[in-house]
Tab-separated table of C-alpha atoms in Angstrom:
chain	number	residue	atom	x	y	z
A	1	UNK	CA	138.009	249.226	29.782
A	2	UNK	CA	134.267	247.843	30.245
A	3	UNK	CA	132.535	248.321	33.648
A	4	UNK	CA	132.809	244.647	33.965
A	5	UNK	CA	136.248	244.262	33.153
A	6	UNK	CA	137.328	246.846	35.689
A	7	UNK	CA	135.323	245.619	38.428
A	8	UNK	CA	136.575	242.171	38.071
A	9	UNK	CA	140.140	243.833	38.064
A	10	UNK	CA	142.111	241.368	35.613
A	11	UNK	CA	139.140	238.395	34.924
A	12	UNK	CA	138.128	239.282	31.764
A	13	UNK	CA	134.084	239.269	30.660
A	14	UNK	CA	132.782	235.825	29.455
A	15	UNK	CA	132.568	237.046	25.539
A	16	UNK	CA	134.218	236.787	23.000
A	17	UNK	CA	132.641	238.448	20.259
A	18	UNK	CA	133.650	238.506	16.361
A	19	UNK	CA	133.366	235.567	14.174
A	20	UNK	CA	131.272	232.599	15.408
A	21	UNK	CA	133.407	229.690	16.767
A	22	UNK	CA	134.087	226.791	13.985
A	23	UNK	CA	131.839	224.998	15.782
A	24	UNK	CA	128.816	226.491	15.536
A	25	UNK	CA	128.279	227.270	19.052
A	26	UNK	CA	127.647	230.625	20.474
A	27	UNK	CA	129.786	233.252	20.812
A	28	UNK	CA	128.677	234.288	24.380
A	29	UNK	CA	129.730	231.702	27.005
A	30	UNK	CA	126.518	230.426	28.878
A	31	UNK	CA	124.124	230.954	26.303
A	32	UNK	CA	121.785	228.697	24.510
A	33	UNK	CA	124.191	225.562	23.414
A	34	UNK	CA	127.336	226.634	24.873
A	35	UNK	CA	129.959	224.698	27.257
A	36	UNK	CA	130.129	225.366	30.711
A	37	UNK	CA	132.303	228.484	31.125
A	38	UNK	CA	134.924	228.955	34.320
A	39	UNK	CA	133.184	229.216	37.822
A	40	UNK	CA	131.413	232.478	38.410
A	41	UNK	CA	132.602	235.564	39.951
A	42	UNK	CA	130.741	237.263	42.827
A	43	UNK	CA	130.160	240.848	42.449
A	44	UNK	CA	130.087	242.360	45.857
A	45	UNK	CA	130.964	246.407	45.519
A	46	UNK	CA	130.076	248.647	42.867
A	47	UNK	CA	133.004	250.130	41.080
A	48	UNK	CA	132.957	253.835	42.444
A	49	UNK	CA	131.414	252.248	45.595
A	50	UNK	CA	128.004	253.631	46.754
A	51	UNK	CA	126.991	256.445	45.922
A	52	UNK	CA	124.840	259.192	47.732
A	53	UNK	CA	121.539	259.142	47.172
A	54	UNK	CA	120.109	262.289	45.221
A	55	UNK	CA	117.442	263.691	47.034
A	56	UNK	CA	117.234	267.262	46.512
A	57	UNK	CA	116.664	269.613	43.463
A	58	UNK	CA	120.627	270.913	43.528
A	59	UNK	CA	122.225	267.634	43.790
A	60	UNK	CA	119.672	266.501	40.794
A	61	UNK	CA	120.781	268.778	38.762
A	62	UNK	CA	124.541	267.967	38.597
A	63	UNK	CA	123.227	264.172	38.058
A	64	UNK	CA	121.752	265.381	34.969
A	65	UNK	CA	124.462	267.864	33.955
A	66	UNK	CA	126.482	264.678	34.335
A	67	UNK	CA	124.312	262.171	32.387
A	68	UNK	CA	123.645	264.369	29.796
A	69	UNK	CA	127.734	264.731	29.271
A	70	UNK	CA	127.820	260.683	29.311
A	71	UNK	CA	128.604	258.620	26.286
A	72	UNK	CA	126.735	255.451	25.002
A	73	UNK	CA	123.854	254.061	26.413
A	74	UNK	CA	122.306	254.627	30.138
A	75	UNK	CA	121.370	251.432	31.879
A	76	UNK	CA	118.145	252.312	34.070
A	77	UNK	CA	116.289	250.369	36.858
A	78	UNK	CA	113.632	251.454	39.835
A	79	UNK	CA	112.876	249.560	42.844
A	80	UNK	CA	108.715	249.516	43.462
A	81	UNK	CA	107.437	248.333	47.408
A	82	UNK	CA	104.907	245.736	45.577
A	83	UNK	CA	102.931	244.396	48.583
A	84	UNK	CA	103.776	247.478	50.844
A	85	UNK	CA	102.003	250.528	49.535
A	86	UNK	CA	99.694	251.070	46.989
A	87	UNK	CA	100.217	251.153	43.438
A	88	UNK	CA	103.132	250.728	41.952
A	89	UNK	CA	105.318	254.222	42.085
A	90	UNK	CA	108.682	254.186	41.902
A	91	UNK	CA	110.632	254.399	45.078
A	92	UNK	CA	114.299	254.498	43.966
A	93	UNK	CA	115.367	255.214	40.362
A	94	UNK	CA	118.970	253.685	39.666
A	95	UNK	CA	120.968	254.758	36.577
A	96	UNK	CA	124.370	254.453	34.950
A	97	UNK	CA	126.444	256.083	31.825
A	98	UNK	CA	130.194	255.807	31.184
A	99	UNK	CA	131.312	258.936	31.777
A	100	UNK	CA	128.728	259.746	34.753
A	101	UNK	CA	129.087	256.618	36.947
A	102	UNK	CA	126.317	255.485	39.251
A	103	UNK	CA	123.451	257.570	40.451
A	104	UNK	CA	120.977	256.542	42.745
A	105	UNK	CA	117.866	259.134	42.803
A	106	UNK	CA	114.804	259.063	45.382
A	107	UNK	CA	111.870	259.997	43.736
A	108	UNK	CA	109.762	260.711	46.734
A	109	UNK	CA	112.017	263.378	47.492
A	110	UNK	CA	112.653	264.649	43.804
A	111	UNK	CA	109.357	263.628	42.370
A	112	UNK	CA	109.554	265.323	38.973
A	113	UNK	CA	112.619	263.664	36.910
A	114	UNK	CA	111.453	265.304	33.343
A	115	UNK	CA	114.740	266.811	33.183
A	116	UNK	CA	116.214	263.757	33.436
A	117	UNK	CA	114.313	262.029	30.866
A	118	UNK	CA	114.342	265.163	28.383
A	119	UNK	CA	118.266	265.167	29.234
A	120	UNK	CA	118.190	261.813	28.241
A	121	UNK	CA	116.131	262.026	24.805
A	122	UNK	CA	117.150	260.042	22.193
A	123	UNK	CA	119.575	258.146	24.229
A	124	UNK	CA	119.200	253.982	24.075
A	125	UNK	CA	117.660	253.069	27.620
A	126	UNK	CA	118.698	249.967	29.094
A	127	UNK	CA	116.352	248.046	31.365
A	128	UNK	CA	115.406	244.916	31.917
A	129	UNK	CA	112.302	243.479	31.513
A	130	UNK	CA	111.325	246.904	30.121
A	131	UNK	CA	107.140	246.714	30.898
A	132	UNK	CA	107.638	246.195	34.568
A	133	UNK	CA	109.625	249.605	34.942
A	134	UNK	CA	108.335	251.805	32.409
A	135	UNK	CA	104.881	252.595	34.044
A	136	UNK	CA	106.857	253.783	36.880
A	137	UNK	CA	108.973	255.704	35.462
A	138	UNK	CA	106.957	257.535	32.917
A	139	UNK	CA	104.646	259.183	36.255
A	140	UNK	CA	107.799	260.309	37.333
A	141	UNK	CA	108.588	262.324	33.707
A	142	UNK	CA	110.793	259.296	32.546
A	143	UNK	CA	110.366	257.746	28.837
A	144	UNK	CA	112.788	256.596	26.773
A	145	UNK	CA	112.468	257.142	23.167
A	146	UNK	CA	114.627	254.010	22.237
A	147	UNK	CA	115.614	251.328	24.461
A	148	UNK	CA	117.316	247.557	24.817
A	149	UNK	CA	115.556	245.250	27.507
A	150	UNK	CA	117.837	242.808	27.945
A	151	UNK	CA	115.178	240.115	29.249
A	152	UNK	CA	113.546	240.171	25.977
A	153	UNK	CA	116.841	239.985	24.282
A	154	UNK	CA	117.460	236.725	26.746
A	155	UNK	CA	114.557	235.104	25.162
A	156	UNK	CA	114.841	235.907	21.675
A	157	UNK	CA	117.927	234.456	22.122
A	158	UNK	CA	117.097	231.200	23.433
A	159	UNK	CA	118.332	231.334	26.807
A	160	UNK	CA	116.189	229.153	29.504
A	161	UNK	CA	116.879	231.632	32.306
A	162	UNK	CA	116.157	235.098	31.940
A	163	UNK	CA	116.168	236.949	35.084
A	164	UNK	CA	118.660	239.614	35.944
A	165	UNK	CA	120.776	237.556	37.737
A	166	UNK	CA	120.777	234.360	36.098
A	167	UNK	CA	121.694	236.276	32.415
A	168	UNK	CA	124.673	238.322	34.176
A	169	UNK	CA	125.867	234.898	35.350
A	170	UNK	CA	125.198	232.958	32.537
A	171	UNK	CA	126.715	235.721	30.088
A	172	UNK	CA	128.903	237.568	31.734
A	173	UNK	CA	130.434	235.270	34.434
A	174	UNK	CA	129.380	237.435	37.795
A	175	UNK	CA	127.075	236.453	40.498
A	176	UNK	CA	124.995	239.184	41.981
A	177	UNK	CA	123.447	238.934	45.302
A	178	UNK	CA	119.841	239.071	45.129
A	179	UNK	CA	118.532	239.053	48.372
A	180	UNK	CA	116.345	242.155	48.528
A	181	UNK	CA	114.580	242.379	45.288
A	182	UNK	CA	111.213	242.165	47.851
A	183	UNK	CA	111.809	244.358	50.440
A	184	UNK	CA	109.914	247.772	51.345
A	185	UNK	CA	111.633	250.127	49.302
A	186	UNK	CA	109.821	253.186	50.579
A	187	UNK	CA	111.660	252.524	53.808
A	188	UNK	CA	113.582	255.617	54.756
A	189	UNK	CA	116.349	255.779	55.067
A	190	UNK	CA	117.360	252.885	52.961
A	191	UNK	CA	120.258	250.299	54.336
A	192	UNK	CA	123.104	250.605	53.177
A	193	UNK	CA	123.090	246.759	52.245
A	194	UNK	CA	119.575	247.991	49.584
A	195	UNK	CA	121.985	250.398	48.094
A	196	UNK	CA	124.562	248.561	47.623
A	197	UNK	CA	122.329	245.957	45.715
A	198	UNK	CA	120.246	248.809	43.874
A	199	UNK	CA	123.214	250.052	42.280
A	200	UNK	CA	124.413	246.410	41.734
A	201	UNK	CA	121.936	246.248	39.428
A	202	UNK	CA	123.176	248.723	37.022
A	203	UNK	CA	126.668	248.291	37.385
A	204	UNK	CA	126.426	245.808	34.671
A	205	UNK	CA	123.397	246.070	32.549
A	206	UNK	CA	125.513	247.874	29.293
A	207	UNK	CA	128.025	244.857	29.523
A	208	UNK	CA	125.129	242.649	29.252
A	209	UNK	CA	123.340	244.919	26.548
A	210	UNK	CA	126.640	244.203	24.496
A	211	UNK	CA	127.006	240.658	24.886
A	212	UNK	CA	123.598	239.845	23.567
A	213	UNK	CA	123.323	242.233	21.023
A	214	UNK	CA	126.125	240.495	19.761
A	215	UNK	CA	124.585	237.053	20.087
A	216	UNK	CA	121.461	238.024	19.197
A	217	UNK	CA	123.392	239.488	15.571
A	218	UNK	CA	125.353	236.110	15.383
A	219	UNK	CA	121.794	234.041	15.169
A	220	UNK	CA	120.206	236.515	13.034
A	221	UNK	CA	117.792	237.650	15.210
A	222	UNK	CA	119.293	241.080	16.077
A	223	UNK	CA	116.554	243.510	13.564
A	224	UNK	CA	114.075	241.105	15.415
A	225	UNK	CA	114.990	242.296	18.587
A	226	UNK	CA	115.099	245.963	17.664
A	227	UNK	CA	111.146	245.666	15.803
A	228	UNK	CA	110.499	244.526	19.546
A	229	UNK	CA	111.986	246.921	21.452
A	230	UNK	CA	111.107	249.767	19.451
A	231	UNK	CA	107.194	248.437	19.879
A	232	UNK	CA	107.558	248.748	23.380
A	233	UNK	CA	109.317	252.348	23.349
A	234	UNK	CA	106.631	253.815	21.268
A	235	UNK	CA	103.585	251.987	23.030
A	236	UNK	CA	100.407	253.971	24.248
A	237	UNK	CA	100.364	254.055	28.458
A	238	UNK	CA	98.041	250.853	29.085
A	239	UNK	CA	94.532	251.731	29.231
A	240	UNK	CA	92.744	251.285	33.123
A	241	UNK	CA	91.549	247.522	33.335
A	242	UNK	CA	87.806	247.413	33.260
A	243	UNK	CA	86.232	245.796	36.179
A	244	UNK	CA	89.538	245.028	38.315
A	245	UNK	CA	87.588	243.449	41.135
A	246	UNK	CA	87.140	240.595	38.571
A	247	UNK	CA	90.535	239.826	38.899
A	248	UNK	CA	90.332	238.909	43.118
A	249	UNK	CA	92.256	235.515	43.362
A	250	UNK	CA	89.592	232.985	43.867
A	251	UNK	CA	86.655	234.078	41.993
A	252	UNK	CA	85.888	231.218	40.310
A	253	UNK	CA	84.502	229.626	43.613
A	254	UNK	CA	81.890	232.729	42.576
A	255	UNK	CA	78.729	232.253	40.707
A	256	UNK	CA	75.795	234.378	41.984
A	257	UNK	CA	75.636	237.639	40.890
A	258	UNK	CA	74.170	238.505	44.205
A	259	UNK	CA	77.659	237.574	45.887
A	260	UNK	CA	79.688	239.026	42.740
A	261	UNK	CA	77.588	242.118	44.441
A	262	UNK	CA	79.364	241.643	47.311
A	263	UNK	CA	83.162	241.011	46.006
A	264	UNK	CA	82.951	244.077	43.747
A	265	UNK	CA	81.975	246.174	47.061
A	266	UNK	CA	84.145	244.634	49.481
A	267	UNK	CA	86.876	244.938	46.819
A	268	UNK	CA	86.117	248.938	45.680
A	269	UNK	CA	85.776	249.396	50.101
A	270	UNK	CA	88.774	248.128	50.554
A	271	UNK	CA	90.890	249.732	47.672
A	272	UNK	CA	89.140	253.177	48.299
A	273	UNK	CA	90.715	252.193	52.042
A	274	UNK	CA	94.239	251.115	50.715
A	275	UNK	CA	94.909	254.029	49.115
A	276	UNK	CA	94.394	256.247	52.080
A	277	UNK	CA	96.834	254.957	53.893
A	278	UNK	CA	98.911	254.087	51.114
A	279	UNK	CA	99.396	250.348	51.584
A	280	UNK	CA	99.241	247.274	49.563
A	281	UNK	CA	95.014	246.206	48.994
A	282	UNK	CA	96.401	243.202	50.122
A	283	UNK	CA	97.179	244.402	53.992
A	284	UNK	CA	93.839	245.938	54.502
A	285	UNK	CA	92.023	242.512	53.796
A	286	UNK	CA	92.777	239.000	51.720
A	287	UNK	CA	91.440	238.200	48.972
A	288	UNK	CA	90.478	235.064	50.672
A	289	UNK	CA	88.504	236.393	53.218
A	290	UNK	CA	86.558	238.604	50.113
A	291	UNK	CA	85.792	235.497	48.847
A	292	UNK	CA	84.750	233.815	51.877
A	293	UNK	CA	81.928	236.537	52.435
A	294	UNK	CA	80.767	236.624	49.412
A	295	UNK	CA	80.157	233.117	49.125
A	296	UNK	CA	78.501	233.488	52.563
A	297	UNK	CA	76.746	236.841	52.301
A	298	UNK	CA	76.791	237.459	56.378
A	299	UNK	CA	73.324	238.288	57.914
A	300	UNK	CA	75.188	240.545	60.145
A	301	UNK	CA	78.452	242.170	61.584
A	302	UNK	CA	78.689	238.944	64.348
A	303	UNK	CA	78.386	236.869	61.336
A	304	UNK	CA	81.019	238.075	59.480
A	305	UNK	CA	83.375	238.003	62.096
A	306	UNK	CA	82.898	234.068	62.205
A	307	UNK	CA	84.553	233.980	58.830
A	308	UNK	CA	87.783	233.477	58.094
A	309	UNK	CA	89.632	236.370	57.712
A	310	UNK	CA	87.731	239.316	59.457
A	311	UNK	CA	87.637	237.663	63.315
A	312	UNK	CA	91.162	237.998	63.989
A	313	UNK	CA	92.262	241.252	65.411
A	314	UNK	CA	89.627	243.025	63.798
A	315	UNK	CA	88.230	245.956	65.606
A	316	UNK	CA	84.292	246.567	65.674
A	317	UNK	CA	84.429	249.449	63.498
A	318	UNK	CA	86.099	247.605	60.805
A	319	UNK	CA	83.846	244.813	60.958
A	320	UNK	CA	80.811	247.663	60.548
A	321	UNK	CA	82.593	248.544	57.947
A	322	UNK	CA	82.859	245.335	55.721
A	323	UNK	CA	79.355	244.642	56.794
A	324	UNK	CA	78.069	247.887	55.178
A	325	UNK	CA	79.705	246.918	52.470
A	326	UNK	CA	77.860	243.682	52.165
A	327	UNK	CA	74.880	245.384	52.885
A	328	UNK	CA	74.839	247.839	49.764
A	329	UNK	CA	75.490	244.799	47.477
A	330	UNK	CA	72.176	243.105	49.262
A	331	UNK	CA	70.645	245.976	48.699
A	332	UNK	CA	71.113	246.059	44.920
A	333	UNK	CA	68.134	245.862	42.858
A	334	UNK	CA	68.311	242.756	39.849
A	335	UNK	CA	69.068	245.111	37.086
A	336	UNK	CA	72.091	246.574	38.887
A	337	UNK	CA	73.827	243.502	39.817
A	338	UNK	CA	76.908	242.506	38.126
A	339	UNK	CA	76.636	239.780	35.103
A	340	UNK	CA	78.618	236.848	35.205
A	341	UNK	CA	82.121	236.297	33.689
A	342	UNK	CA	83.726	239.393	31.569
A	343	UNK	CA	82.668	240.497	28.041
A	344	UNK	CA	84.149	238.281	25.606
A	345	UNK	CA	85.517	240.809	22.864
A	346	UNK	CA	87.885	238.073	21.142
A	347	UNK	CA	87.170	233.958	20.257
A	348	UNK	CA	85.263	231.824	22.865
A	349	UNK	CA	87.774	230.121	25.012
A	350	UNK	CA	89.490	227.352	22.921
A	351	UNK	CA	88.050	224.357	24.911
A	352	UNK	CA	84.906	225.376	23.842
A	353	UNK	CA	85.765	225.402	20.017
A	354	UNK	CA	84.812	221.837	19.319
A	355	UNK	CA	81.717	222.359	20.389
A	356	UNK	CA	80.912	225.272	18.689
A	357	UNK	CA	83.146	225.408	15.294
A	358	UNK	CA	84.829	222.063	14.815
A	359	UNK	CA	86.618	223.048	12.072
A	360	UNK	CA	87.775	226.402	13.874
A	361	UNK	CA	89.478	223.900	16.349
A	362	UNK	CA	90.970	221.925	14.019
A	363	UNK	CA	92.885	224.745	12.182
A	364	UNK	CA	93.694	225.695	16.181
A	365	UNK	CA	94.878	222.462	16.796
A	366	UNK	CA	97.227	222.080	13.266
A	367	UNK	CA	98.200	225.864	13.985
A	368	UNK	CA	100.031	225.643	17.298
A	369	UNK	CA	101.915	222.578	16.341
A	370	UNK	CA	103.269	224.014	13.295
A	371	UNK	CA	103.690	227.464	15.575
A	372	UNK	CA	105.559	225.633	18.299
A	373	UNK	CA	107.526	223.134	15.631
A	374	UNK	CA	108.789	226.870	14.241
A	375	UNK	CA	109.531	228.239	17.965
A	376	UNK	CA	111.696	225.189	18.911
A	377	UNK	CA	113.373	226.187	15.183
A	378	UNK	CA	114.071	229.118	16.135
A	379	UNK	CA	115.160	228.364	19.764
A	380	UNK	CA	112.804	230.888	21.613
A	381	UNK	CA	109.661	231.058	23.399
A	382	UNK	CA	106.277	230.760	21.005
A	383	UNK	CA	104.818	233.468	23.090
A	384	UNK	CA	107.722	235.638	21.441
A	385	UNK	CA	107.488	234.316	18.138
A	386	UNK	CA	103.409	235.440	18.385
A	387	UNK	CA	101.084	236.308	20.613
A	388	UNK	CA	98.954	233.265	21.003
A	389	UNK	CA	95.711	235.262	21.278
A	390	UNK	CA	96.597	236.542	17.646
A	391	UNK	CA	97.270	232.820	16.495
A	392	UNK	CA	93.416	232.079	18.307
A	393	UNK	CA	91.877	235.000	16.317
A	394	UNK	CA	93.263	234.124	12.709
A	395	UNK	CA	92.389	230.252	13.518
A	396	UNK	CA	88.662	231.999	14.581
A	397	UNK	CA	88.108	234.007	11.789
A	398	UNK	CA	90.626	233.362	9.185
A	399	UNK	CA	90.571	235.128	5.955
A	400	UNK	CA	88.285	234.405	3.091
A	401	UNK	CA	90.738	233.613	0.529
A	402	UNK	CA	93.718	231.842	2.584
A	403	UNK	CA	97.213	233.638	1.053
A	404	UNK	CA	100.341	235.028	2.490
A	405	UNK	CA	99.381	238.152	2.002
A	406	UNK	CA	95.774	237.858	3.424
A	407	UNK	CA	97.376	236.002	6.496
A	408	UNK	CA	100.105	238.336	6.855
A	409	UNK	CA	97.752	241.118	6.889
A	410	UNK	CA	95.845	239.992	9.467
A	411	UNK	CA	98.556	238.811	11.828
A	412	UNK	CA	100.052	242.545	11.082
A	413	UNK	CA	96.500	243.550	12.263
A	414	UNK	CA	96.325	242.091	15.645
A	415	UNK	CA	99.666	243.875	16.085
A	416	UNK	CA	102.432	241.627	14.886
A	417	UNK	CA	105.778	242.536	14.258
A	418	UNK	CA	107.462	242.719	10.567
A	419	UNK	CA	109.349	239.549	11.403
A	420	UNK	CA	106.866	237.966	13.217
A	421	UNK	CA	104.520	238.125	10.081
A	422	UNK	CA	107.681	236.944	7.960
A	423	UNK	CA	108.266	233.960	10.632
A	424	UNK	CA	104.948	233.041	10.689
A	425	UNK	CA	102.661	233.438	8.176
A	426	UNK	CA	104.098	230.510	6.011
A	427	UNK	CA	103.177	227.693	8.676
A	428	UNK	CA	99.963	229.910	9.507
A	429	UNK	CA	98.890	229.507	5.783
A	430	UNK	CA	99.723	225.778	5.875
A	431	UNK	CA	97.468	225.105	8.419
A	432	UNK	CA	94.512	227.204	7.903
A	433	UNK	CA	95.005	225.082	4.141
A	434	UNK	CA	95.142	222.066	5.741
């Protein structure tokens, strides 16, 4: 008996499996197509109930003891405090195997989970939406060497919802309660109502795994889904973004390099701050008010507590200190200010491509339509079916003899999947011909 199945008692999961239906329709109740299924469940307990959480080295070790005994895959989650501390460490690792049950591990207290992840080698992870969790878990010794994100799956499949919640209803007819997704998970100790939803979370994520591989195999899109997730499993760590204070929400109101002086030093002030004290950039000073004095460029610390965002509640000191800031950016000779806009390593942006390469932006223009034509085809996302910076390169600088092989190779280039190059590099060819 399924996870599902005996947490539901006698309701039975919302899939069938086997042969399609005569129909055509899906084989999965609630996905892409289907008839609306019976009224959804609400999943309020976990099936052993909560468990402890693991937060020292003995207890650790029996949870991977256990796990390692497990059969089948391990569905795996972590809670992060986005817009509480800094950075994005995981605060609670949640996991679950049939044969080991539930565990529910605090990584502040066991930092180091390698033997968890080496216990876990060559196991198929199950997370979903894969990208957000792996960063976190690989500082704390976690990385799966195959996994199933079930998100992704949810799109290749066609489905218009995709979080966690809606795809458990939608698929496997239970409602879970998501009501603290944003809280502070470093609190400690964590409520009992956190942990209850934390392990929530996993109770059901191999049911779901299941249920779309199985729908996923019925549209023929199952070896699509593996070439994805196997490209994420075996994906470099991210390399550190160059120039992050470019990103500071608002910085288009920005034109002088004088005052993008003064938003890179405000901003590298106040993350050098944040993670001192180990809060979110975010609660040491808005972006708004960033923007606000560097579009001023204060004469003085009385100046810059007329603007909004440093008057209120700020202390003297921290004014001095936001006005020193400003100061070293005024300071700055010519040469050592900060150029406008970011290096452009790819194509121009596309609304300047009639301007510069008319013929460029026609091939753009005939390539997305046949691109989005094929994604609607294929009933998922076009941002699935190809990266559309890879569609803007090929359109930019297409090949000098226009073939399937020539375009294949370069859409293989930018990093495209076997079946992405398959999908795509007939209507690709067709409009770079056209």
């Amino acid at each position: 008996m399924t996870d599902a199945q005996d947490t539901a008692a006698d309701v039975s999961l919302r899939t069938t499996g086997g042969a399609p239906p005569d129909d055509g329709g899906s084989s999965v109740t609630g996905a892409p197509n289907s008839e609306p299924g019976p009224e959804p469940i609400p999943l309020l307990e976990p099936r052993e109930g909560i468990p402890p959480v693991i937060a020292d080295e003995d207890a650790l070790a029996e949870v991977i003891a256990a796990f390692a005994a497990g059969s089948g895959p391990v569905a795996v989650d972590a809670e992060r405090a986005s817009g509480y501390r800094y950075g994005q460490r995981a605060y609670l690792v949640q996991l679950r195997r049939e044969g080991a049950g539930t565990a529910l591990i605090d990584p502040v207290a066991c930092p180091d989970l390698s033997g968890l992840g080496e216990a876990l080698s060559g196991v198929e992870w199950v997370l979903h939406a894969a990208t957000q969790d792996l960063p976190c878990l690989r500082e704390i010794g976690m990385v799966p060497t195959r996994l199933f994100d079930t998100e992704l799956a949810g799109r290749l499949a066609g489905f218009p919802r995709v979080g966690l919640g809606a795809m458990v209803e939608a698929v496997l007819g239970f409602v879970l309660e998501k009501g603290h997704s944003a809280v502070d998970w470093s609190t400690r100790p964590l409520p009992e109502p956190w942990l209850r939803y934390a392990a929530l979370d996993v109770e059901l994520l191999v049911d779901l795994r299941d249920a779309l591989e199985k729908e996923l195999d019925r549209q023929g899109k199952l070896e699509w889904a593996q070439q994805e997730f196997d490209a994420i499993a075996s994906a470099p760590p991210p390399e550190p973004r160059k120039d992050p204070w470019r990103r500071t929400s608002g910085m288009h109101k920005v034109r002088r390099r004088r005052q993008l002086a003064v938003v890179r030093e405000l901003w590298q002030t106040r993350d050098r701050i944040a993670q001192r004290r180990d809060v979110s950039p975010g609660k040491v000073l808005s972006d708004a008010a960033i923007v606000e004095a560097a579009l001023s460029v204060p004469a003085n610390a009385h100046a810059l507590a007329a603007l909004s965002g440093f008057g209120h509640r700020m202390g003297r000191r921290q004014l001095e200190q936001w006005q020193a800031a400003v100061e070293r950016a005024k300071a700055l000779a010519d040469a050592q200010l900060p150029q406008p806009g970011q290096p452009v390593t790819g194509p121009p942006p596309p609304r300047a491509w009639a301007d510069k390469d008319p013929a460029a932006a026609a091939r753009l223009t005939a390539a997305r339509a046949a691109v989005s034509a094929l994604a609607e085809q294929l009933n998922m996302p076009q941002e699935n079916l190809v990266a559309p910076d890879t569609v803007r390169r090929v359109c930019w600088e297409p090949p000098t003899a226009v073939t399937a092989e020539s375009v294949g190779a370069a859409l293989a280039g930018y990093g495209a999947r076997p079946w992405q190059v398959e999908q795509v590099t007939p209507v690709l060819v067709a409009a770079l011909s056209a």
